[in-house]
Amino acid sequence: MSGGEPSGSEDPPGRQFVANGISMKTNEVEAKLDEGNIQEAESALRDGLSLNFEEARALLGKLEYQRGNVEGALRVFDGIDLQAAIQRMQQSLGDKQSTKKGRTRSDLSSVVSQNATNLVLEAIYLKAKSLQKLGKLKDAAEECKSVLDAIEKIFPDGIPDTFVENKLQETVSHAVELLPELWKQAGCYTEAVSAYRRALLSQWSLDNDRCARIQKAFAVFLLYSGYEVSSPSLAVQVEGSYVPKNNLEEAILLLMIIMRKFCLGKAKWDPSVLEHLTFALSICSQTSVLAKQLEEILPGAMHRIDRWKAMALALTGAGQNNFALELLRKSLHRHEEPNDIMSLLLAAKICSENVLLAAEGVKYAQKAIVNALESNPHLKGVGLRMLGLCLGRQAKISSSDSERSRLQSDALKSLDSALALEPETSDLSFELAIQYAEHRNLDAALRYAKQYLDATGGSMIRGWRLLALVLSAQQRFSEAEVVTDAALDETSKWDQGPLLRMKAKLKVSQSLHKDAIETYRYLLALVQAQRKSCGSLASAQQVEDGNANEYEVWHGLAKLYSILSHWKDAEVCLGKARTLKEFSAETLHTEGIMHEKQGRINEALAAYINALLLEPKYVPCKILIGSVLCKMGPKMLPVARTLLSDALRIEPTNYTAWYQLGIVHKVDGRMSDAVDCFQAASILEESEPIESFSTIY
Amino acid sequence: MADRTPSPEKAAGGKPHIKWGDAYSKGRTAVESLSTILRYFPPRLSSSETPAMDLLQDPDIATQISALLRRPDSGAVNDNLCAWLYDTFHSSEPQLQLVVLRFLPIIAGVYLTRAALNKPLPGFESVLLAIYAHETAARNGQAVTVSIPDLSHASIYHESKMPTKNASTELHLAVITASLEPHGTVRSTRRAKIVGVALELYYSKISQFPVGSKLDFCDFCKIWSGQNSHDNHEKSTEARRGRINLAWELLQPIMRILGHCLFRPEKSDELFQAAFVACRCLNSRAQHDTNAKAMLATGSLVKLAEMAKNPASNVDYTEIAMSNEISV
């Protein structure tokens, strides 16, 4: 390859043979080959370049191969004896080892013999390539395999470093890479897998790029072939090391190793590796691992905005919304890509889930809508939907009534226009139903809740729950129960918890306390069984969820017994609840009520205040403190009034707060204010669901 | 393997075929009962020595079964074909079960689009439940998990073979499918899960199905997405029809199947194109749903397919360097 001719000139007339310091034009030999006289061509070559039979054949074959005449190449290669070459090579190596170190005559002869062996191995390799081009894939694979077998015979301890620079190494590397591809193309997948593993687990002194390519090819095979491979054999496993146990694990391992090579600058960046890894990790919902991989990529390999966007998606997929939002803010910076619609939508979505970010989300959504008009009209509906969600969320912390109702009606307008654009998006009916329900427009809420249940074919539990809650808010308890029962029929046992809890509350609302206790008992058994069945596989999250579920049951029972004035039972249940959740405003709330009902006002007050210390915005205790203080004489009335107003600022639809505020006004002699409050309380009470609508989403 | 069944004639000639006879006779029974359901039955099948294999591969059979499954009244309680599929799956003959699974794309496709309209479809449901129950038993109800490698643990592919000392970090355990509970009926909230598990079984056998089955699947993915494949995104009512709720339980096996259709070792341009269109539709849908995980998975498939279409990416690194100097 170090020929004197300038590289790139591939004019066929310029071809020449070079060997033993002599060069020779190929024209004559080519003419003989074209006439079909292989032997004449061979002897011309042997005479002209003083070569032996095998060397001459190998050169001729290479010529034919380069000329694109693969059939001719095969005819020439057929006469070569690989075994003889292997023996020669083994012998010469044996000589070399016996003559100690240093450059001696036998060292020189070994170099010559090396070249000869390489020529033969290369010839066999080209034979394999020729067969591949003729579609004889299995034969090609067998030939290619014989090259590798020969190398292993000649160098049982791996190829020595002195050979790495030489042409032999090139042939070996080619063969190592080709073999698994040939088996794969031939449809012999078992052989392909062992060839891949042989390539990657034996010492072939491959360069990093080639090794990375083979690793990628194997990973692709593992990921997409649909052919489940067996685990690597025990022989290659090192004790304590990680052994992948299925295709997906092995593919991810290989892709991660290639990524590591990229990061260390050892191999050339190949964007497809990252895409394969993205696919594999998203399929297993392990996008947090993906985020870490993206973070480690060297700068320059990937555009920073692409990296931020991909990381934001990965982090969102892993539920780490805050980090994701930070990255989106970066990529939406005015110097970066401030108008990228997917970043805007994703940012708006993240913001729509947090009251404190909702206002920021409104801006993103508005910008997304403007940009959608220009570039992606099909995403306008999504933008409107996000806008509606953010506005609705923003309304929740609004400090003034007028602003709140403006935000709420804007939210509804946005969601309505989104629905008009995308009637097939069932989630929109759900979100509209929630907005209307929280607005206490129960007729509209009911309509959309039904629409959602229909559109999803009853496949979403939250659809059933929403419908039952809206019915309960309309004080149609028995209908709500029918819906709950239907939902229970459509749900498998492990998902029934929230439905059973609703059912128990519906029974309480209808003063069917015995039935409610029965339902709670059943729910308790279910929750406990579920925790057991999770067993050792349970994640910390699952354990926590299990505790939370069981806590809710005990707490619900405690409240129920407290209504019935069964103080001992209530105490026991509350004690159980406390063991599952040590500090809870809700527990203290129930505890306070029990004290108050039994006339222990100071203890009750202490419990309520403790609850507020735990959760300063816990509305029910603010109301209860207000009501207790109200009974303590005129001096306390302003304090009570402040607490109740505060409660109403947080929860404007809380009817007890309105009622208690009415009492404060009444005691203080402001009759008309009191009447207004009582009226509000009575209207709201008539539209009070058995649990807050916010428990559904 | 059931297809190496010797014919009865040969058996009569002296060679006993007790070992394979069961598979063969079950195959024959399936063929005979199917011949009473289909209007046209290819005669070559009635005399086939490898009935199960032929049922799986025969294009005429596939066309007719597909047409029946797609009829507006299919999947009802008295659907003969569903009964046949159910019985055939229950033969417990792996090769015959493959025949049933071969039609899963159409069964699931038609079923999910119609179930969203609250149509009762007990015929389809019986087949899906049979497949689900089979898989539940095979997995013993256990969850399928993958432990995500962490490079701080030494592995077989690490360059240094020394086990590292700081292997203290825990491996991430990823749950691919949660544990399975038995279902006697299709409860609406479990529908996605049941079909999803059936699709997982389909995926695990996917290399054995003819391309036609996978083409059907790609078509339904497009329909389920409710999106148009064209970039103009003018959503016709046609595209909206058939749109379904794509829960992760469904999306996950769907994407694995599409990955196979795109990058399987056996090349088929038709299948590649169909899967490419399906991936683009699902990617567009994922954007609509702002579903991050689905956007990542479908997005990477779309990008990989585009790379594969680019001829510059298909360099053959196993080709030798061509030079004018041919030397030793």
Short mmCIF file of C-alpha atoms in Angstrom, two decimals, chain A residues 381-693:
data_model
loop_
_atom_site.label_atom_id
_atom_site.label_comp_id
_atom_site.label_asym_id
_atom_site.label_seq_id
_atom_site.Cartn_x
_atom_site.Cartn_y
_atom_site.Cartn_z
CA GLY A 381 -54.48 21.87 20.26
CA VAL A 382 -51.82 20.55 22.62
CA GLY A 383 -50.71 24.12 23.30
CA LEU A 384 -54.26 25.18 24.11
CA ARG A 385 -54.67 22.21 26.37
CA MET A 386 -51.49 23.03 28.30
CA LEU A 387 -52.59 26.65 28.54
CA GLY A 388 -55.91 25.58 30.03
CA LEU A 389 -54.22 23.30 32.55
CA CYS A 390 -51.75 25.96 33.62
CA LEU A 391 -54.45 28.62 33.98
CA GLY A 392 -56.61 26.26 36.00
CA ARG A 393 -53.69 25.50 38.26
CA GLN A 394 -52.78 29.16 38.57
CA ALA A 395 -56.34 29.97 39.65
CA LYS A 396 -55.85 27.80 42.70
CA ILE A 397 -53.40 30.13 44.40
CA SER A 398 -54.91 33.33 43.16
CA SER A 399 -55.24 35.88 45.93
CA SER A 400 -58.32 37.68 44.70
CA ASP A 401 -61.74 36.38 43.80
CA SER A 402 -61.95 38.37 40.61
CA GLU A 403 -58.61 37.16 39.36
CA ARG A 404 -59.50 33.61 40.26
CA SER A 405 -62.73 33.61 38.34
CA ARG A 406 -61.04 35.23 35.35
CA LEU A 407 -58.33 32.56 35.35
CA GLN A 408 -60.88 29.81 35.74
CA SER A 409 -63.00 30.98 32.87
CA ASP A 410 -59.91 31.47 30.68
CA ALA A 411 -58.86 27.94 31.55
CA LEU A 412 -62.23 26.60 30.49
CA LYS A 413 -62.12 28.63 27.28
CA SER A 414 -58.70 27.21 26.39
CA LEU A 415 -59.69 23.65 27.11
CA ASP A 416 -62.89 24.10 25.10
CA SER A 417 -61.01 25.37 22.06
CA ALA A 418 -58.52 22.53 22.42
CA LEU A 419 -61.39 20.06 22.42
CA ALA A 420 -62.90 21.67 19.35
CA LEU A 421 -59.60 21.14 17.53
CA GLU A 422 -59.02 17.65 18.86
CA PRO A 423 -62.26 15.95 19.73
CA GLU A 424 -60.44 12.60 19.79
CA THR A 425 -58.25 13.53 22.74
CA SER A 426 -60.16 11.90 25.57
CA ASP A 427 -57.93 13.40 28.25
CA LEU A 428 -59.44 16.76 27.41
CA SER A 429 -62.91 15.63 28.51
CA PHE A 430 -61.40 14.49 31.77
CA GLU A 431 -59.62 17.78 32.32
CA LEU A 432 -62.74 19.78 31.44
CA ALA A 433 -64.79 17.68 33.85
CA ILE A 434 -62.28 18.39 36.62
CA GLN A 435 -62.24 22.12 35.89
CA TYR A 436 -66.03 22.32 35.90
CA ALA A 437 -66.26 20.17 39.02
CA GLU A 438 -63.85 22.36 40.93
CA HIS A 439 -65.82 25.31 39.66
CA ARG A 440 -68.88 23.51 41.08
CA ASN A 441 -70.59 23.52 37.73
CA LEU A 442 -71.70 19.98 38.34
CA ASP A 443 -73.99 19.51 35.34
CA ALA A 444 -71.20 20.32 32.91
CA ALA A 445 -68.78 18.23 34.97
CA LEU A 446 -71.15 15.29 34.79
CA ARG A 447 -71.50 15.60 31.02
CA TYR A 448 -67.74 15.56 30.46
CA ALA A 449 -67.14 12.82 33.02
CA LYS A 450 -69.59 10.60 31.14
CA GLN A 451 -67.99 11.54 27.85
CA TYR A 452 -64.58 10.57 29.19
CA LEU A 453 -65.80 7.24 30.51
CA ASP A 454 -67.35 6.49 27.12
CA ALA A 455 -64.37 7.56 25.08
CA THR A 456 -61.99 5.41 27.09
CA GLY A 457 -64.34 2.45 27.07
CA GLY A 458 -64.19 2.39 30.85
CA SER A 459 -60.53 1.49 30.73
CA MET A 460 -59.39 4.26 33.05
CA ILE A 461 -60.09 3.91 36.76
CA ARG A 462 -59.88 7.66 37.18
CA GLY A 463 -62.84 8.00 34.79
CA TRP A 464 -65.02 5.85 37.02
CA ARG A 465 -63.89 7.66 40.14
CA LEU A 466 -64.54 11.06 38.65
CA LEU A 467 -68.06 10.14 37.64
CA ALA A 468 -68.82 8.74 41.09
CA LEU A 469 -67.39 11.84 42.78
CA VAL A 470 -69.41 14.22 40.62
CA LEU A 471 -72.55 12.23 41.42
CA SER A 472 -71.69 12.34 45.11
CA ALA A 473 -71.25 16.11 44.85
CA GLN A 474 -74.75 16.24 43.44
CA GLN A 475 -75.77 14.32 46.55
CA ARG A 476 -76.86 11.40 44.34
CA PHE A 477 -75.21 8.90 46.66
CA SER A 478 -76.97 5.76 45.56
CA GLU A 479 -76.18 6.45 41.91
CA ALA A 480 -72.58 7.15 42.86
CA GLU A 481 -72.56 3.78 44.57
CA VAL A 482 -73.90 2.05 41.45
CA VAL A 483 -71.06 3.59 39.45
CA THR A 484 -68.54 2.56 42.09
CA ASP A 485 -69.84 -1.00 42.06
CA ALA A 486 -69.69 -1.12 38.26
CA ALA A 487 -66.13 0.19 38.46
CA LEU A 488 -65.25 -2.52 40.99
CA ASP A 489 -66.53 -5.09 38.48
CA GLU A 490 -64.24 -3.70 35.82
CA THR A 491 -61.18 -3.61 38.06
CA SER A 492 -58.91 -6.33 39.23
CA LYS A 493 -58.49 -6.78 42.93
CA TRP A 494 -55.18 -4.96 43.40
CA ASP A 495 -56.51 -1.79 41.85
CA GLN A 496 -59.69 -1.66 43.89
CA GLY A 497 -58.30 0.25 46.89
CA PRO A 498 -59.33 3.80 45.97
CA LEU A 499 -62.74 2.58 44.79
CA LEU A 500 -63.40 0.73 48.03
CA ARG A 501 -62.36 3.76 50.02
CA MET A 502 -64.89 5.81 48.06
CA LYS A 503 -67.50 3.19 48.62
CA ALA A 504 -66.94 3.31 52.39
CA LYS A 505 -67.28 7.08 52.35
CA LEU A 506 -70.46 6.84 50.30
CA LYS A 507 -71.88 4.49 52.94
CA VAL A 508 -70.94 6.97 55.66
CA SER A 509 -72.66 9.74 53.72
CA GLN A 510 -75.81 7.67 53.66
CA SER A 511 -75.43 6.94 57.40
CA LEU A 512 -74.96 3.25 56.64
CA HIS A 513 -72.23 2.98 59.23
CA LYS A 514 -72.24 -0.79 59.61
CA ASP A 515 -71.82 -1.23 55.85
CA ALA A 516 -69.05 1.31 55.89
CA ILE A 517 -67.19 -0.62 58.60
CA GLU A 518 -67.58 -3.81 56.56
CA THR A 519 -66.15 -2.11 53.48
CA TYR A 520 -63.22 -0.74 55.43
CA ARG A 521 -62.49 -4.17 56.84
CA TYR A 522 -62.44 -5.69 53.39
CA LEU A 523 -60.21 -2.89 52.17
CA LEU A 524 -57.84 -3.44 55.07
CA ALA A 525 -57.49 -7.14 54.28
CA LEU A 526 -56.84 -6.26 50.65
CA VAL A 527 -54.18 -3.68 51.43
CA GLN A 528 -52.39 -6.04 53.78
CA ALA A 529 -52.50 -8.93 51.32
CA GLN A 530 -51.17 -6.67 48.62
CA ARG A 531 -48.17 -5.71 50.68
CA LYS A 532 -47.39 -9.34 51.32
CA SER A 533 -47.69 -10.30 47.66
CA CYS A 534 -45.27 -7.56 46.66
CA GLY A 535 -42.75 -9.42 48.78
CA SER A 536 -39.06 -8.96 48.20
CA LEU A 537 -39.54 -7.35 44.81
CA ALA A 538 -41.19 -4.35 46.40
CA SER A 539 -39.35 -1.12 45.84
CA ALA A 540 -39.05 1.52 48.53
CA GLN A 541 -41.79 3.38 46.69
CA GLN A 542 -44.12 0.40 46.80
CA VAL A 543 -43.51 -0.09 50.51
CA GLU A 544 -44.30 3.57 51.04
CA ASP A 545 -47.46 3.35 48.93
CA GLY A 546 -48.53 0.26 50.86
CA ASN A 547 -48.05 2.08 54.15
CA ALA A 548 -49.95 5.08 52.86
CA ASN A 549 -52.85 2.89 51.76
CA GLU A 550 -53.03 1.07 55.06
CA TYR A 551 -52.75 4.35 56.94
CA GLU A 552 -55.74 5.71 55.08
CA VAL A 553 -57.85 2.71 56.01
CA TRP A 554 -57.05 2.96 59.74
CA HIS A 555 -57.57 6.67 59.68
CA GLY A 556 -60.91 6.30 57.85
CA LEU A 557 -62.03 3.74 60.43
CA ALA A 558 -60.97 6.00 63.30
CA LYS A 559 -63.05 8.82 61.89
CA LEU A 560 -65.98 6.50 61.40
CA TYR A 561 -65.84 5.19 65.00
CA SER A 562 -65.49 8.73 66.21
CA ILE A 563 -68.72 9.68 64.41
CA LEU A 564 -70.36 6.74 66.19
CA SER A 565 -68.75 7.83 69.50
CA HIS A 566 -67.08 4.42 69.85
CA TRP A 567 -64.12 6.06 71.49
CA LYS A 568 -62.14 2.93 72.36
CA ASP A 569 -62.32 1.53 68.83
CA ALA A 570 -61.48 4.93 67.44
CA GLU A 571 -58.43 5.14 69.74
CA VAL A 572 -57.20 1.72 68.62
CA CYS A 573 -57.55 2.60 64.93
CA LEU A 574 -55.86 5.93 65.41
CA GLY A 575 -52.99 4.20 67.22
CA LYS A 576 -52.55 1.85 64.24
CA ALA A 577 -52.62 4.79 61.88
CA ARG A 578 -49.96 6.55 63.92
CA THR A 579 -47.59 3.58 63.67
CA LEU A 580 -47.76 3.79 59.88
CA LYS A 581 -47.38 7.55 59.61
CA GLU A 582 -45.85 9.15 62.64
CA PHE A 583 -46.42 12.83 62.01
CA SER A 584 -49.62 13.58 60.25
CA ALA A 585 -51.88 16.60 60.38
CA GLU A 586 -54.81 14.38 59.52
CA THR A 587 -54.28 12.09 62.50
CA LEU A 588 -53.96 15.07 64.83
CA HIS A 589 -57.10 16.50 63.28
CA THR A 590 -59.13 13.38 64.09
CA GLU A 591 -57.53 13.16 67.52
CA GLY A 592 -58.55 16.76 68.20
CA ILE A 593 -62.12 16.12 67.14
CA MET A 594 -62.31 13.15 69.52
CA HIS A 595 -61.05 15.30 72.41
CA GLU A 596 -63.45 18.08 71.55
CA LYS A 597 -66.44 15.77 71.31
CA GLN A 598 -65.59 14.39 74.75
CA GLY A 599 -65.32 17.92 76.15
CA ARG A 600 -61.56 18.14 76.49
CA ILE A 601 -61.26 21.51 74.79
CA ASN A 602 -57.62 22.26 75.71
CA GLU A 603 -56.38 18.90 74.46
CA ALA A 604 -58.36 19.39 71.28
CA LEU A 605 -56.89 22.82 70.72
CA ALA A 606 -53.39 21.48 71.33
CA ALA A 607 -53.92 18.77 68.71
CA TYR A 608 -55.25 21.26 66.15
CA ILE A 609 -52.34 23.61 66.73
CA ASN A 610 -49.86 20.76 66.42
CA ALA A 611 -51.44 19.83 63.12
CA LEU A 612 -50.91 23.38 61.88
CA LEU A 613 -47.31 23.28 63.04
CA LEU A 614 -46.83 20.24 60.84
CA GLU A 615 -48.73 21.66 57.91
CA PRO A 616 -49.24 25.41 58.14
CA LYS A 617 -51.81 25.36 55.34
CA TYR A 618 -53.93 22.54 56.71
CA VAL A 619 -57.40 24.04 56.31
CA PRO A 620 -59.60 21.73 58.45
CA CYS A 621 -57.66 22.57 61.62
CA LYS A 622 -57.72 26.29 60.91
CA ILE A 623 -61.49 26.03 60.78
CA LEU A 624 -61.70 23.96 63.96
CA ILE A 625 -59.46 26.33 65.89
CA GLY A 626 -61.61 29.17 64.63
CA SER A 627 -64.74 27.43 65.84
CA VAL A 628 -63.25 26.66 69.26
CA LEU A 629 -61.99 30.23 69.70
CA CYS A 630 -65.34 31.60 68.64
CA LYS A 631 -66.88 29.94 71.69
CA MET A 632 -64.30 31.52 74.02
CA GLY A 633 -65.78 34.96 74.17
CA PRO A 634 -65.78 38.21 72.18
CA LYS A 635 -62.07 38.84 72.67
CA MET A 636 -61.23 35.83 70.57
CA LEU A 637 -63.59 36.66 67.73
CA PRO A 638 -61.12 38.68 65.60
CA VAL A 639 -58.60 35.83 65.84
CA ALA A 640 -61.24 33.31 64.81
CA ARG A 641 -62.29 35.52 61.92
CA THR A 642 -58.71 35.86 60.67
CA LEU A 643 -58.18 32.11 60.79
CA LEU A 644 -61.39 31.40 58.90
CA SER A 645 -60.70 34.03 56.25
CA ASP A 646 -57.31 32.49 55.85
CA ALA A 647 -58.89 29.07 55.41
CA LEU A 648 -61.22 30.44 52.75
CA ARG A 649 -58.36 32.04 50.89
CA ILE A 650 -56.78 28.62 50.57
CA GLU A 651 -59.98 26.71 49.93
CA PRO A 652 -62.71 29.05 48.71
CA THR A 653 -65.20 26.23 48.30
CA ASN A 654 -64.92 24.91 51.83
CA TYR A 655 -68.49 25.03 53.19
CA THR A 656 -67.57 24.47 56.85
CA ALA A 657 -65.28 27.47 56.72
CA TRP A 658 -68.16 29.60 55.37
CA TYR A 659 -70.48 28.23 58.01
CA GLN A 660 -68.08 28.95 60.88
CA LEU A 661 -67.38 32.40 59.53
CA GLY A 662 -71.13 32.97 59.49
CA ILE A 663 -71.28 32.01 63.17
CA VAL A 664 -68.47 34.45 64.00
CA HIS A 665 -70.37 37.21 62.19
CA LYS A 666 -73.56 36.27 63.99
CA VAL A 667 -71.94 36.26 67.44
CA ASP A 668 -70.37 39.61 66.60
CA GLY A 669 -73.77 40.93 65.58
CA ARG A 670 -73.17 41.36 61.83
CA MET A 671 -76.38 39.66 60.79
CA SER A 672 -76.39 40.38 57.08
CA ASP A 673 -72.78 39.16 56.69
CA ALA A 674 -73.75 36.08 58.62
CA VAL A 675 -76.68 35.43 56.31
CA ASP A 676 -74.42 35.71 53.25
CA CYS A 677 -71.97 33.25 54.75
CA PHE A 678 -74.67 30.77 55.71
CA GLN A 679 -76.10 30.97 52.24
CA ALA A 680 -72.73 30.31 50.65
CA ALA A 681 -72.18 27.43 53.06
CA SER A 682 -75.50 25.86 52.27
CA ILE A 683 -75.02 26.11 48.49
CA LEU A 684 -71.51 24.66 48.73
CA GLU A 685 -72.58 21.89 51.05
CA GLU A 686 -75.09 20.79 48.48
CA SER A 687 -72.28 20.39 45.96
CA GLU A 688 -69.68 18.83 48.23
CA PRO A 689 -68.08 15.63 46.92
CA ILE A 690 -67.26 12.81 49.34
CA GLU A 691 -63.58 13.41 48.74
CA SER A 692 -61.76 16.25 47.08
CA PHE A 693 -61.64 16.16 43.28
#
